[in-house]
XYZ file of C-alpha atoms in Angstrom:
333
model
C -177.878 93.568 50.374
C -175.806 96.316 52.100
C -178.056 99.303 53.023
C -177.095 102.643 51.435
C -174.993 105.029 53.496
C -174.803 108.747 53.683
C -172.388 111.250 55.283
C -173.598 112.413 58.732
C -172.103 115.046 61.014
C -170.123 113.524 63.827
C -168.343 114.596 67.046
C -166.454 112.766 69.733
C -166.780 114.502 73.102
C -164.803 113.921 76.274
C -167.276 114.327 79.179
C -166.713 115.174 82.851
C -163.411 116.891 82.078
C -162.083 120.112 80.616
C -158.896 118.370 79.533
C -159.024 116.078 76.483
C -158.493 112.351 77.120
C -159.146 112.656 80.890
C -162.918 111.956 81.005
C -165.409 109.612 79.382
C -165.483 109.752 75.571
C -168.809 109.782 73.756
C -169.447 109.329 70.025
C -172.284 111.586 68.805
C -173.931 111.107 65.418
C -175.661 114.504 65.043
C -178.179 113.250 62.463
C -179.482 109.778 63.107
C -182.537 110.132 60.823
C -183.342 106.946 58.867
C -181.025 104.690 60.858
C -182.691 101.528 62.205
C -181.905 99.874 65.501
C -179.542 97.335 63.997
C -177.394 99.994 62.254
C -177.226 102.111 65.387
C -176.214 99.080 67.471
C -173.634 97.992 64.856
C -172.015 101.444 64.877
C -171.962 101.530 68.715
C -170.273 98.170 68.745
C -167.739 99.446 66.192
C -166.868 102.610 68.137
C -166.328 100.365 71.161
C -166.970 103.332 73.512
C -169.043 102.957 76.594
C -171.826 104.861 74.821
C -172.675 106.193 71.372
C -175.474 108.731 70.905
C -177.726 109.389 67.914
C -179.478 112.769 67.685
C -182.972 112.809 66.143
C -185.797 115.309 65.757
C -187.950 115.326 68.927
C -191.431 113.781 68.905
C -192.426 115.692 72.095
C -193.065 119.431 71.404
C -191.476 120.316 74.753
C -188.098 118.867 73.771
C -185.303 120.571 71.917
C -183.922 117.298 70.502
C -184.225 113.528 70.947
C -181.316 111.111 71.567
C -180.997 107.350 71.450
C -178.093 105.961 73.487
C -176.335 102.673 72.727
C -173.553 100.742 74.543
C -171.603 98.127 72.533
C -174.139 95.573 73.711
C -177.582 97.287 74.172
C -179.673 100.432 74.056
C -180.078 102.462 77.303
C -183.189 104.461 78.231
C -180.958 107.168 79.880
C -177.338 107.746 80.729
C -175.634 110.740 82.232
C -172.431 111.269 80.271
C -174.282 110.875 76.942
C -176.819 113.419 78.206
C -174.140 116.078 78.860
C -171.999 115.165 75.817
C -174.840 115.102 73.380
C -176.079 118.518 74.631
C -172.571 119.884 74.323
C -172.273 118.600 70.733
C -175.831 119.743 69.784
C -175.132 123.296 71.028
C -171.707 123.387 69.356
C -173.310 122.313 66.036
C -175.707 125.286 66.206
C -178.619 123.861 68.162
C -180.865 126.542 69.576
C -182.984 125.653 72.681
C -186.517 126.918 72.921
C -185.734 128.534 76.274
C -182.581 130.564 77.139
C -182.759 129.139 80.685
C -182.733 125.419 79.900
C -182.296 122.707 77.300
C -184.779 119.807 77.224
C -183.624 116.380 75.975
C -186.036 113.620 74.982
C -184.756 110.088 75.601
C -186.017 106.648 76.623
C -187.128 107.721 80.092
C -188.896 110.834 78.845
C -187.790 114.449 79.160
C -184.540 115.447 80.932
C -183.830 119.151 81.717
C -180.351 120.598 81.407
C -179.026 123.996 82.501
C -175.784 125.886 82.048
C -173.770 126.372 85.284
C -170.966 128.623 86.402
C -168.094 127.422 88.661
C -169.529 126.566 92.085
C -172.788 125.340 90.652
C -174.587 128.688 90.132
C -176.868 128.717 87.034
C -175.798 130.571 83.949
C -172.210 129.518 83.169
C -170.516 127.306 80.582
C -170.660 123.945 82.340
C -173.756 121.828 81.658
C -175.715 119.986 84.323
C -178.754 117.761 84.112
C -181.601 117.306 86.539
C -181.302 113.839 88.031
C -184.319 111.760 87.089
C -186.548 110.443 89.852
C -184.918 107.624 91.837
C -186.494 104.386 93.000
C -184.383 102.494 95.539
C -184.743 99.318 97.527
C -182.750 96.840 99.610
C -180.894 94.170 97.591
C -181.453 90.484 98.350
C -178.861 89.186 100.851
C -177.928 86.346 98.502
C -177.231 88.664 95.569
C -175.279 90.994 97.807
C -173.088 88.123 99.037
C -172.372 86.958 95.460
C -171.488 90.508 94.312
C -169.229 91.052 97.364
C -167.441 87.818 96.510
C -166.986 88.908 92.853
C -165.502 92.192 94.105
C -163.287 90.575 96.715
C -164.903 92.543 99.504
C -164.834 91.611 103.203
C -167.981 92.187 105.260
C -166.401 95.020 107.279
C -165.644 96.983 104.114
C -169.330 97.260 103.080
C -171.133 100.095 104.819
C -174.464 100.228 102.942
C -176.162 98.854 99.794
C -179.155 99.812 97.712
C -180.719 98.896 94.394
C -180.789 102.208 92.492
C -183.103 102.746 89.537
C -183.290 106.009 87.597
C -183.727 104.343 84.196
C -180.511 102.318 84.328
C -180.483 99.995 87.337
C -177.366 99.791 89.538
C -176.513 97.881 92.689
C -174.968 100.752 94.682
C -172.418 99.944 97.376
C -170.973 102.424 99.890
C -167.581 101.103 101.040
C -165.476 102.053 104.035
C -163.214 104.484 102.191
C -161.937 105.647 98.820
C -158.814 103.463 99.006
C -160.911 100.379 99.159
C -162.788 101.530 96.086
C -159.544 102.109 94.201
C -157.989 98.822 95.207
C -160.857 96.626 93.862
C -159.989 94.075 91.177
C -163.411 92.671 90.240
C -164.166 89.349 88.625
C -165.989 90.801 85.655
C -166.949 87.353 84.312
C -168.737 86.674 87.607
C -170.502 89.995 87.471
C -171.592 89.332 83.898
C -172.974 85.956 84.932
C -174.871 87.555 87.815
C -176.348 90.082 85.348
C -175.919 93.013 87.661
C -174.231 96.401 87.135
C -172.448 97.545 90.256
C -171.536 101.036 91.329
C -169.156 101.433 94.238
C -168.312 104.571 96.203
C -166.171 105.544 99.144
C -165.471 108.796 100.974
C -162.012 110.280 100.738
C -160.103 110.686 103.999
C -160.820 114.353 104.479
C -164.509 113.560 104.572
C -164.396 110.433 106.702
C -165.794 112.011 109.889
C -168.538 110.643 112.104
C -171.999 110.913 110.581
C -173.137 113.503 113.188
C -170.243 115.721 112.392
C -170.869 115.428 108.722
C -174.467 116.497 109.215
C -174.022 119.232 111.817
C -170.612 120.821 111.271
C -170.455 121.410 107.590
C -168.774 124.859 107.919
C -165.969 123.449 110.091
C -165.367 120.678 107.573
C -165.233 123.149 104.680
C -162.781 125.395 106.567
C -160.565 122.419 107.522
C -160.589 121.160 103.945
C -159.583 124.498 102.408
C -157.026 125.084 105.166
C -155.420 121.691 104.594
C -155.094 122.321 100.825
C -153.793 125.814 101.396
C -151.201 124.561 103.921
C -150.069 121.852 101.556
C -149.726 124.309 98.709
C -147.836 126.775 100.909
C -145.358 124.069 101.993
C -144.682 123.326 98.280
C -144.049 126.999 97.812
C -146.753 127.063 95.159
C -150.130 128.479 94.353
C -151.887 131.545 95.574
C -154.906 131.457 97.953
C -157.435 131.694 95.108
C -155.698 128.821 93.345
C -155.632 126.736 96.534
C -159.314 127.443 97.053
C -160.060 126.341 93.514
C -158.044 123.176 94.008
C -159.965 122.486 97.218
C -163.283 122.978 95.426
C -162.310 120.495 92.705
C -160.919 117.910 95.120
C -163.272 114.915 95.222
C -165.127 114.077 98.439
C -166.255 110.788 96.913
C -164.462 108.184 94.734
C -166.719 106.183 92.370
C -166.240 103.178 90.085
C -168.822 101.593 87.812
C -168.716 97.932 86.704
C -171.145 97.171 83.896
C -170.037 93.847 82.375
C -173.630 92.721 81.636
C -173.951 95.466 78.986
C -170.461 94.951 77.523
C -168.453 97.496 79.538
C -166.300 96.023 82.245
C -165.602 99.407 83.782
C -167.076 102.756 82.721
C -164.647 105.702 83.034
C -167.166 108.242 84.408
C -170.820 107.549 84.862
C -173.482 110.287 85.134
C -176.515 108.107 85.783
C -174.789 106.219 88.597
C -173.473 109.436 90.148
C -176.999 110.827 90.005
C -178.528 107.916 91.863
C -175.639 107.758 94.370
C -176.089 111.443 95.085
C -179.798 111.085 95.686
C -179.253 108.159 98.034
C -176.193 109.336 99.952
C -177.357 112.956 100.453
C -180.775 111.693 101.631
C -179.122 109.340 104.158
C -176.714 112.045 105.444
C -173.538 110.534 104.192
C -172.712 113.565 102.008
C -173.446 117.316 101.942
C -175.785 118.864 99.403
C -172.890 120.049 97.269
C -169.807 117.960 96.521
C -167.467 116.703 93.787
C -167.032 113.053 92.911
C -163.962 111.594 91.213
C -164.075 108.690 88.822
C -161.781 107.007 86.306
C -158.403 106.900 88.114
C -158.094 103.131 87.704
C -158.446 103.590 83.957
C -155.922 106.470 83.713
C -158.668 109.117 83.656
C -159.418 111.983 86.049
C -163.163 112.697 85.727
C -164.972 115.209 87.954
C -168.716 115.100 88.608
C -170.177 118.237 90.249
C -173.171 117.471 92.398
C -175.610 119.981 93.891
C -179.046 119.750 95.467
C -181.092 122.919 95.118
C -183.589 124.476 97.488
C -186.422 122.472 95.932
C -184.626 119.210 96.551
C -183.653 118.658 92.886
C -180.241 117.044 92.430
C -178.186 118.398 89.535
C -175.281 116.499 87.966
C -172.775 118.764 86.248
C -169.576 118.288 84.308
C -167.314 119.973 81.800
C -167.104 118.647 78.216
C -164.557 119.162 75.451
C -164.789 118.365 71.743
C -161.924 116.059 70.641
C -162.972 114.961 67.134
C -165.224 116.748 64.655
C -166.128 115.722 61.170
C -168.467 113.267 59.407
C -169.128 109.566 59.406
C -170.668 107.366 56.699
C -173.643 105.440 58.001
């Protein structure tokens, strides 16, 4: 017997972009009350997006709302772009957080704090950012690493570092020799599915490929060179003003990221908040990146996502991104 359906408020949000169709889309059912696991999973399979979120009343008094997150193949305890997109949709639908300074989401890993950010990462603006959950990381087994490298078509010299990253979702994180290597990958998704491992790859863009000591100790010189290069390029094209050039420089990614998640039914995810969170915690701690940077993701899928990363004075990493509502209405479930 077919279960009864009802009309439920629905939004589709594009996350990690301010421009529709350039980020990672998220389906948000704003009232998931009464839906069982099977119906949530069926709808997530039908949307065929990397994730679908269902908003529910919180069971923890500290939370503003609760969310369950499904890929086409499974439920996730946490994911980054659904965290930002669900919060955006909840606020747009009239949600009112208990505190003016933060929004608290309840999900499978517990409570996740979000804040509003201005351009440049300062608290209090329109962009949302979530506090990266605690990260557990460890060295991968050499045999697994060799099999994954084979599935990605990597040569040994192209692999700089590797870690198993666990902040709810588990990723095998790989730092490659540069962004061009990341963008050129043509993975064997069937092999990755057989291995049962989700793989996140990252590489520094050319402007940031300096020796490690310089990256650690000469941050101001790097920033000056970066802005100067963008300004010079803009001037030679006869184009934008100095403020526009500075804005372009601030948005230019230092890191290129791709996420391969065949074991959960997503060959490649357009823009991935949870992976970027764990990569940031790892790569900042190891000195590969500064405490504030922008990551790009999605180019190989025709997207142009931007992930804004910042580590505050207390050592908390924040993952920020713009979101835009693309579809608003109702769905029968």
